[in-house]
mmCIF file of N, CA, C and O in Angstrom:
data_model
loop_
_atom_site.group_PDB
_atom_site.id
_atom_site.type_symbol
_atom_site.label_atom_id
_atom_site.label_comp_id
_atom_site.label_asym_id
_atom_site.label_seq_id
_atom_site.Cartn_x
_atom_site.Cartn_y
_atom_site.Cartn_z
ATOM 1 N N MET A 250 0.854 -1.172 0.000
ATOM 2 C CA MET A 250 0.000 0.000 0.000
ATOM 3 C C MET A 250 0.899 1.235 0.000
ATOM 4 O O MET A 250 1.753 1.378 0.864
ATOM 5 N N ASN A 251 0.670 2.127 -0.953
ATOM 6 C CA ASN A 251 1.458 3.358 -0.967
ATOM 7 C C ASN A 251 0.853 4.373 0.010
ATOM 8 O O ASN A 251 -0.183 4.118 0.635
ATOM 9 N N THR A 252 1.489 5.513 0.147
ATOM 10 C CA THR A 252 1.066 6.520 1.116
ATOM 11 C C THR A 252 -0.352 7.005 0.855
ATOM 12 O O THR A 252 -1.141 7.153 1.794
ATOM 13 N N GLU A 253 -0.692 7.231 -0.384
ATOM 14 C CA GLU A 253 -2.036 7.724 -0.709
ATOM 15 C C GLU A 253 -3.094 6.670 -0.396
ATOM 16 O O GLU A 253 -4.141 6.982 0.165
ATOM 17 N N GLU A 254 -2.826 5.432 -0.742
ATOM 18 C CA GLU A 254 -3.773 4.353 -0.428
ATOM 19 C C GLU A 254 -3.943 4.211 1.084
ATOM 20 O O GLU A 254 -5.050 3.987 1.568
ATOM 21 N N PHE A 255 -2.859 4.342 1.813
ATOM 22 C CA PHE A 255 -2.920 4.249 3.272
ATOM 23 C C PHE A 255 -3.806 5.352 3.833
ATOM 24 O O PHE A 255 -4.624 5.105 4.724
ATOM 25 N N LYS A 256 -3.669 6.553 3.318
ATOM 26 C CA LYS A 256 -4.503 7.670 3.782
ATOM 27 C C LYS A 256 -5.977 7.396 3.527
ATOM 28 O O LYS A 256 -6.824 7.680 4.375
ATOM 29 N N VAL A 257 -6.290 6.858 2.374
ATOM 30 C CA VAL A 257 -7.688 6.608 2.000
ATOM 31 C C VAL A 257 -8.266 5.411 2.756
ATOM 32 O O VAL A 257 -9.372 5.487 3.292
ATOM 33 N N LYS A 258 -7.519 4.322 2.823
ATOM 34 C CA LYS A 258 -8.046 3.084 3.386
ATOM 35 C C LYS A 258 -7.910 2.967 4.904
ATOM 36 O O LYS A 258 -8.697 2.273 5.538
ATOM 37 N N ILE A 259 -6.926 3.620 5.479
ATOM 38 C CA ILE A 259 -6.660 3.474 6.913
ATOM 39 C C ILE A 259 -6.893 4.777 7.665
ATOM 40 O O ILE A 259 -7.725 4.868 8.559
ATOM 41 N N TYR A 260 -6.147 5.804 7.314
ATOM 42 C CA TYR A 260 -6.204 7.056 8.066
ATOM 43 C C TYR A 260 -7.575 7.729 7.977
ATOM 44 O O TYR A 260 -8.105 8.196 8.987
ATOM 45 N N GLY A 261 -8.165 7.776 6.811
ATOM 46 C CA GLY A 261 -9.470 8.416 6.648
ATOM 47 C C GLY A 261 -10.547 7.755 7.504
ATOM 48 O O GLY A 261 -11.207 8.426 8.308
ATOM 49 N N PRO A 262 -10.733 6.435 7.376
ATOM 50 C CA PRO A 262 -11.731 5.771 8.212
ATOM 51 C C PRO A 262 -11.395 5.860 9.708
ATOM 52 O O PRO A 262 -12.293 6.017 10.539
ATOM 53 N N TYR A 263 -10.123 5.787 10.056
ATOM 54 C CA TYR A 263 -9.729 5.901 11.460
ATOM 55 C C TYR A 263 -10.127 7.263 12.024
ATOM 56 O O TYR A 263 -10.675 7.360 13.116
ATOM 57 N N SER A 264 -9.881 8.312 11.266
ATOM 58 C CA SER A 264 -10.239 9.668 11.700
ATOM 59 C C SER A 264 -11.751 9.807 11.861
ATOM 60 O O SER A 264 -12.230 10.424 12.813
ATOM 61 N N GLU A 265 -12.491 9.226 10.954
ATOM 62 C CA GLU A 265 -13.955 9.275 11.044
ATOM 63 C C GLU A 265 -14.448 8.480 12.259
ATOM 64 O O GLU A 265 -15.354 8.908 12.975
ATOM 65 N N ALA A 266 -13.836 7.323 12.504
ATOM 66 C CA ALA A 266 -14.218 6.510 13.663
ATOM 67 C C ALA A 266 -13.958 7.278 14.954
ATOM 68 O O ALA A 266 -14.742 7.197 15.906
ATOM 69 N N TRP A 267 -12.874 8.020 15.012
ATOM 70 C CA TRP A 267 -12.568 8.835 16.194
ATOM 71 C C TRP A 267 -13.686 9.840 16.445
ATOM 72 O O TRP A 267 -14.114 10.036 17.581
ATOM 73 N N LYS A 268 -14.192 10.471 15.411
ATOM 74 C CA LYS A 268 -15.278 11.439 15.561
ATOM 75 C C LYS A 268 -16.554 10.759 16.077
ATOM 76 O O LYS A 268 -17.275 11.324 16.899
ATOM 77 N N ILE A 269 -16.826 9.558 15.594
ATOM 78 C CA ILE A 269 -17.992 8.811 16.063
ATOM 79 C C ILE A 269 -17.816 8.453 17.536
ATOM 80 O O ILE A 269 -18.731 8.619 18.347
ATOM 81 N N LEU A 270 -16.645 7.985 17.889
ATOM 82 C CA LEU A 270 -16.360 7.607 19.274
ATOM 83 C C LEU A 270 -16.524 8.792 20.218
ATOM 84 O O LEU A 270 -17.039 8.661 21.322
ATOM 85 N N LYS A 271 -16.154 9.953 19.783
ATOM 86 C CA LYS A 271 -16.265 11.170 20.601
ATOM 87 C C LYS A 271 -17.714 11.451 20.990
ATOM 88 O O LYS A 271 -17.972 12.059 22.021
ATOM 89 N N MET A 272 -18.666 10.958 20.194
ATOM 90 C CA MET A 272 -20.085 11.174 20.484
ATOM 91 C C MET A 272 -20.484 10.634 21.854
ATOM 92 O O MET A 272 -21.408 11.139 22.470
ATOM 93 N N ILE A 273 -19.810 9.598 22.311
ATOM 94 C CA ILE A 273 -20.222 8.948 23.552
ATOM 95 C C ILE A 273 -19.272 9.219 24.717
ATOM 96 O O ILE A 273 -19.224 8.467 25.686
ATOM 97 N N GLN A 274 -18.575 10.305 24.623
ATOM 98 C CA GLN A 274 -17.650 10.679 25.693
ATOM 99 C C GLN A 274 -18.341 10.668 27.056
ATOM 100 O O GLN A 274 -17.752 10.265 28.051
ATOM 101 N N PHE A 275 -19.580 11.089 27.118
ATOM 102 C CA PHE A 275 -20.284 11.210 28.389
ATOM 103 C C PHE A 275 -21.316 10.106 28.607
ATOM 104 O O PHE A 275 -22.168 10.219 29.486
ATOM 105 N N ALA A 276 -21.247 9.047 27.830
ATOM 106 C CA ALA A 276 -22.201 7.940 27.982
ATOM 107 C C ALA A 276 -22.142 7.386 29.395
ATOM 108 O O ALA A 276 -21.086 7.256 29.989
ATOM 109 N N GLY A 277 -23.300 7.080 29.919
ATOM 110 C CA GLY A 277 -23.380 6.546 31.270
ATOM 111 C C GLY A 277 -23.550 7.627 32.322
ATOM 112 O O GLY A 277 -23.690 7.336 33.502
ATOM 113 N N GLN A 278 -23.571 8.879 31.897
ATOM 114 C CA GLN A 278 -23.682 9.997 32.835
ATOM 115 C C GLN A 278 -24.939 10.820 32.634
ATOM 116 O O GLN A 278 -25.152 11.784 33.348
ATOM 117 N N SER A 279 -25.755 10.471 31.664
ATOM 118 C CA SER A 279 -26.851 11.349 31.277
ATOM 119 C C SER A 279 -28.201 10.645 31.329
ATOM 120 O O SER A 279 -28.306 9.445 31.074
ATOM 121 N N ALA A 280 -29.214 11.428 31.602
ATOM 122 C CA ALA A 280 -30.583 10.915 31.549
ATOM 123 C C ALA A 280 -31.003 10.666 30.098
ATOM 124 O O ALA A 280 -31.993 10.003 29.838
ATOM 125 N N HIS A 281 -30.242 11.180 29.151
ATOM 126 C CA HIS A 281 -30.558 11.049 27.732
ATOM 127 C C HIS A 281 -29.729 9.954 27.066
ATOM 128 O O HIS A 281 -29.537 9.965 25.857
ATOM 129 N N ASP A 282 -29.260 8.990 27.834
ATOM 130 C CA ASP A 282 -28.396 7.948 27.287
ATOM 131 C C ASP A 282 -29.065 7.129 26.188
ATOM 132 O O ASP A 282 -28.406 6.755 25.225
ATOM 133 N N ASP A 283 -30.348 6.829 26.305
ATOM 134 C CA ASP A 283 -31.011 6.026 25.274
ATOM 135 C C ASP A 283 -30.934 6.707 23.912
ATOM 136 O O ASP A 283 -30.629 6.075 22.908
ATOM 137 N N GLU A 284 -31.198 7.991 23.893
ATOM 138 C CA GLU A 284 -31.120 8.762 22.652
ATOM 139 C C GLU A 284 -29.685 8.810 22.140
ATOM 140 O O GLU A 284 -29.439 8.667 20.940
ATOM 141 N N LEU A 285 -28.753 8.995 23.041
ATOM 142 C CA LEU A 285 -27.334 9.031 22.687
ATOM 143 C C LEU A 285 -26.895 7.711 22.056
ATOM 144 O O LEU A 285 -26.240 7.694 21.009
ATOM 145 N N TRP A 286 -27.288 6.592 22.679
ATOM 146 C CA TRP A 286 -26.904 5.285 22.144
ATOM 147 C C TRP A 286 -27.519 5.048 20.777
ATOM 148 O O TRP A 286 -26.885 4.457 19.898
ATOM 149 N N GLN A 287 -28.754 5.489 20.579
ATOM 150 C CA GLN A 287 -29.394 5.306 19.279
ATOM 151 C C GLN A 287 -28.639 6.066 18.194
ATOM 152 O O GLN A 287 -28.383 5.543 17.113
ATOM 153 N N LYS A 288 -28.270 7.309 18.487
ATOM 154 C CA LYS A 288 -27.499 8.097 17.522
ATOM 155 C C LYS A 288 -26.144 7.452 17.248
ATOM 156 O O LYS A 288 -25.683 7.394 16.105
ATOM 157 N N TYR A 289 -25.504 6.971 18.304
ATOM 158 C CA TYR A 289 -24.204 6.317 18.176
ATOM 159 C C TYR A 289 -24.298 5.078 17.286
ATOM 160 O O TYR A 289 -23.501 4.902 16.357
ATOM 161 N N MET A 290 -25.291 4.239 17.549
ATOM 162 C CA MET A 290 -25.461 3.026 16.753
ATOM 163 C C MET A 290 -25.820 3.358 15.304
ATOM 164 O O MET A 290 -25.359 2.684 14.383
ATOM 165 N N ASN A 291 -26.608 4.402 15.086
ATOM 166 C CA ASN A 291 -26.921 4.836 13.724
ATOM 167 C C ASN A 291 -25.665 5.277 12.989
ATOM 168 O O ASN A 291 -25.501 4.992 11.801
ATOM 169 N N GLU A 292 -24.781 5.972 13.680
ATOM 170 C CA GLU A 292 -23.523 6.416 13.066
ATOM 171 C C GLU A 292 -22.619 5.228 12.744
ATOM 172 O O GLU A 292 -21.958 5.216 11.705
ATOM 173 N N ILE A 293 -22.579 4.246 13.626
ATOM 174 C CA ILE A 293 -21.776 3.051 13.348
ATOM 175 C C ILE A 293 -22.335 2.330 12.123
ATOM 176 O O ILE A 293 -21.569 1.895 11.243
ATOM 177 N N ASP A 294 -23.638 2.228 12.026
ATOM 178 C CA ASP A 294 -24.272 1.587 10.874
ATOM 179 C C ASP A 294 -23.954 2.349 9.584
ATOM 180 O O ASP A 294 -23.589 1.746 8.570
ATOM 181 N N ARG A 295 -24.072 3.660 9.633
ATOM 182 C CA ARG A 295 -23.751 4.490 8.464
ATOM 183 C C ARG A 295 -22.288 4.301 8.064
ATOM 184 O O ARG A 295 -21.954 4.098 6.898
ATOM 185 N N PHE A 296 -21.398 4.348 9.041
ATOM 186 C CA PHE A 296 -19.970 4.182 8.808
ATOM 187 C C PHE A 296 -19.685 2.828 8.152
ATOM 188 O O PHE A 296 -18.929 2.735 7.188
ATOM 189 N N SER A 297 -20.304 1.799 8.663
ATOM 190 C CA SER A 297 -20.117 0.455 8.125
ATOM 191 C C SER A 297 -20.555 0.382 6.667
ATOM 192 O O SER A 297 -19.842 -0.168 5.816
ATOM 193 N N LYS A 298 -21.706 0.938 6.373
ATOM 194 C CA LYS A 298 -22.223 0.912 5.003
ATOM 195 C C LYS A 298 -21.357 1.738 4.052
ATOM 196 O O LYS A 298 -21.131 1.342 2.913
ATOM 197 N N GLU A 299 -20.874 2.882 4.514
ATOM 198 C CA GLU A 299 -20.039 3.744 3.674
ATOM 199 C C GLU A 299 -18.684 3.110 3.370
ATOM 200 O O GLU A 299 -18.038 3.480 2.393
ATOM 201 N N ASN A 300 -18.260 2.193 4.208
ATOM 202 C CA ASN A 300 -16.940 1.589 4.042
ATOM 203 C C ASN A 300 -17.018 0.142 3.564
ATOM 204 O O ASN A 300 -16.112 -0.653 3.821
ATOM 205 N N GLU A 301 -18.066 -0.170 2.856
ATOM 206 C CA GLU A 301 -18.221 -1.504 2.273
ATOM 207 C C GLU A 301 -16.993 -1.791 1.408
ATOM 208 O O GLU A 301 -16.564 -0.948 0.636
ATOM 209 N N GLY A 302 -16.393 -2.940 1.595
ATOM 210 C CA GLY A 302 -15.215 -3.296 0.806
ATOM 211 C C GLY A 302 -13.889 -2.948 1.476
ATOM 212 O O GLY A 302 -12.839 -3.336 0.994
ATOM 213 N N ASN A 303 -13.937 -2.216 2.573
ATOM 214 C CA ASN A 303 -12.714 -1.865 3.304
ATOM 215 C C ASN A 303 -12.681 -2.705 4.586
ATOM 216 O O ASN A 303 -13.350 -2.394 5.565
ATOM 217 N N VAL A 304 -11.913 -3.785 4.562
ATOM 218 C CA VAL A 304 -11.897 -4.724 5.680
ATOM 219 C C VAL A 304 -11.425 -4.063 6.976
ATOM 220 O O VAL A 304 -11.911 -4.393 8.054
ATOM 221 N N PHE A 305 -10.509 -3.124 6.899
ATOM 222 C CA PHE A 305 -10.032 -2.434 8.101
ATOM 223 C C PHE A 305 -11.168 -1.655 8.757
ATOM 224 O O PHE A 305 -11.401 -1.759 9.959
ATOM 225 N N ALA A 306 -11.912 -0.907 7.961
ATOM 226 C CA ALA A 306 -13.018 -0.112 8.502
ATOM 227 C C ALA A 306 -14.171 -1.011 8.942
ATOM 228 O O ALA A 306 -14.705 -0.853 10.042
ATOM 229 N N LYS A 307 -14.559 -1.949 8.109
ATOM 230 C CA LYS A 307 -15.738 -2.793 8.369
ATOM 231 C C LYS A 307 -15.534 -3.744 9.543
ATOM 232 O O LYS A 307 -16.466 -4.002 10.286
ATOM 233 N N GLU A 308 -14.352 -4.278 9.686
ATOM 234 C CA GLU A 308 -14.125 -5.263 10.740
ATOM 235 C C GLU A 308 -13.417 -4.662 11.952
ATOM 236 O O GLU A 308 -13.932 -4.708 13.057
ATOM 237 N N THR A 309 -12.276 -4.093 11.729
ATOM 238 C CA THR A 309 -11.483 -3.594 12.858
ATOM 239 C C THR A 309 -12.123 -2.385 13.528
ATOM 240 O O THR A 309 -12.314 -2.374 14.744
ATOM 241 N N LEU A 310 -12.457 -1.371 12.756
ATOM 242 C CA LEU A 310 -12.960 -0.137 13.358
ATOM 243 C C LEU A 310 -14.391 -0.274 13.878
ATOM 244 O O LEU A 310 -14.709 0.274 14.939
ATOM 245 N N VAL A 311 -15.240 -0.983 13.180
ATOM 246 C CA VAL A 311 -16.611 -1.175 13.676
ATOM 247 C C VAL A 311 -16.579 -1.962 14.980
ATOM 248 O O VAL A 311 -17.256 -1.612 15.953
ATOM 249 N N ARG A 312 -15.775 -2.995 15.039
ATOM 250 C CA ARG A 312 -15.645 -3.779 16.278
ATOM 251 C C ARG A 312 -15.114 -2.892 17.411
ATOM 252 O O ARG A 312 -15.596 -2.948 18.535
ATOM 253 N N MET A 313 -14.130 -2.058 17.103
ATOM 254 C CA MET A 313 -13.576 -1.149 18.101
ATOM 255 C C MET A 313 -14.644 -0.193 18.615
ATOM 256 O O MET A 313 -14.757 0.034 19.817
ATOM 257 N N LEU A 314 -15.452 0.357 17.717
ATOM 258 C CA LEU A 314 -16.498 1.288 18.126
ATOM 259 C C LEU A 314 -17.520 0.619 19.039
ATOM 260 O O LEU A 314 -17.958 1.205 20.031
ATOM 261 N N LEU A 315 -17.886 -0.597 18.726
ATOM 262 C CA LEU A 315 -18.850 -1.318 19.560
ATOM 263 C C LEU A 315 -18.265 -1.642 20.934
ATOM 264 O O LEU A 315 -18.900 -1.411 21.957
ATOM 265 N N ASP A 316 -17.055 -2.153 20.957
ATOM 266 C CA ASP A 316 -16.403 -2.484 22.232
ATOM 267 C C ASP A 316 -16.140 -1.239 23.069
ATOM 268 O O ASP A 316 -16.383 -1.219 24.268
ATOM 269 N N ALA A 317 -15.643 -0.209 22.431
ATOM 270 C CA ALA A 317 -15.287 1.014 23.155
ATOM 271 C C ALA A 317 -16.511 1.685 23.753
ATOM 272 O O ALA A 317 -16.431 2.245 24.851
ATOM 273 N N GLY A 318 -17.632 1.623 23.074
ATOM 274 C CA GLY A 318 -18.848 2.243 23.602
ATOM 275 C C GLY A 318 -19.203 1.714 24.971
ATOM 276 O O GLY A 318 -19.449 2.464 25.914
ATOM 277 N N GLY A 319 -19.234 0.409 25.101
ATOM 278 C CA GLY A 319 -19.541 -0.203 26.393
ATOM 279 C C GLY A 319 -18.496 0.112 27.446
ATOM 280 O O GLY A 319 -18.832 0.383 28.606
ATOM 281 N N ASN A 320 -17.253 0.103 27.042
ATOM 282 C CA ASN A 320 -16.182 0.395 28.001
ATOM 283 C C ASN A 320 -16.231 1.836 28.486
ATOM 284 O O ASN A 320 -16.017 2.098 29.672
ATOM 285 N N ILE A 321 -16.508 2.765 27.610
ATOM 286 C CA ILE A 321 -16.599 4.175 28.015
ATOM 287 C C ILE A 321 -17.758 4.366 28.976
ATOM 288 O O ILE A 321 -17.629 5.059 29.985
ATOM 289 N N ALA A 322 -18.889 3.750 28.689
ATOM 290 C CA ALA A 322 -20.040 3.851 29.596
ATOM 291 C C ALA A 322 -19.676 3.308 30.975
ATOM 292 O O ALA A 322 -19.993 3.922 32.000
ATOM 293 N N LYS A 323 -19.012 2.168 31.020
ATOM 294 C CA LYS A 323 -18.585 1.595 32.297
ATOM 295 C C LYS A 323 -17.629 2.530 33.029
ATOM 296 O O LYS A 323 -17.729 2.716 34.242
ATOM 297 N N MET A 324 -16.698 3.103 32.302
ATOM 298 C CA MET A 324 -15.712 4.009 32.912
ATOM 299 C C MET A 324 -16.382 5.257 33.477
ATOM 300 O O MET A 324 -15.887 5.856 34.434
ATOM 301 N N ASN A 325 -17.520 5.629 32.899
ATOM 302 C CA ASN A 325 -18.290 6.787 33.397
ATOM 303 C C ASN A 325 -19.257 6.393 34.505
ATOM 304 O O ASN A 325 -20.048 7.210 34.946
ATOM 305 N N GLY A 326 -19.229 5.147 34.909
ATOM 306 C CA GLY A 326 -20.094 4.704 35.991
ATOM 307 C C GLY A 326 -21.449 4.227 35.560
ATOM 308 O O GLY A 326 -22.321 3.951 36.377
ATOM 309 N N GLY A 327 -21.671 4.116 34.257
ATOM 310 C CA GLY A 327 -22.964 3.666 33.748
ATOM 311 C C GLY A 327 -22.937 2.188 33.409
ATOM 312 O O GLY A 327 -21.942 1.503 33.574
ATOM 313 N N ALA A 328 -24.046 1.722 32.909
ATOM 314 C CA ALA A 328 -24.167 0.326 32.490
ATOM 315 C C ALA A 328 -23.548 0.146 31.118
ATOM 316 O O ALA A 328 -23.399 1.094 30.349
ATOM 317 N N ASP A 329 -23.212 -1.071 30.792
ATOM 318 C CA ASP A 329 -22.706 -1.422 29.465
ATOM 319 C C ASP A 329 -23.889 -1.408 28.507
ATOM 320 O O ASP A 329 -24.680 -2.333 28.477
ATOM 321 N N GLU A 330 -24.032 -0.351 27.731
ATOM 322 C CA GLU A 330 -25.232 -0.121 26.927
ATOM 323 C C GLU A 330 -25.194 -0.743 25.555
ATOM 324 O O GLU A 330 -26.219 -0.997 24.969
ATOM 325 N N VAL A 331 -24.025 -0.907 24.963
ATOM 326 C CA VAL A 331 -23.948 -1.353 23.573
ATOM 327 C C VAL A 331 -24.143 -2.843 23.496
ATOM 328 O O VAL A 331 -23.679 -3.587 24.276
#
């Protein structure tokens, strides 16, 4: 993979996944968690569909987003919501 391919296939999806993950920074701390989780899951679904054919984004990053969501909620003192 050359530098440009790496940016498109790895760095771009990674940067987008970071933005999605930031959505749940406060998960487990709010009375609006149900709405927050729904938006988060919708974004993960959108991300997955947009990255069809990119195994790094579809498998590695989607799995990371799902796992991290529950862990962040736990770290904030909430239940494992994802």
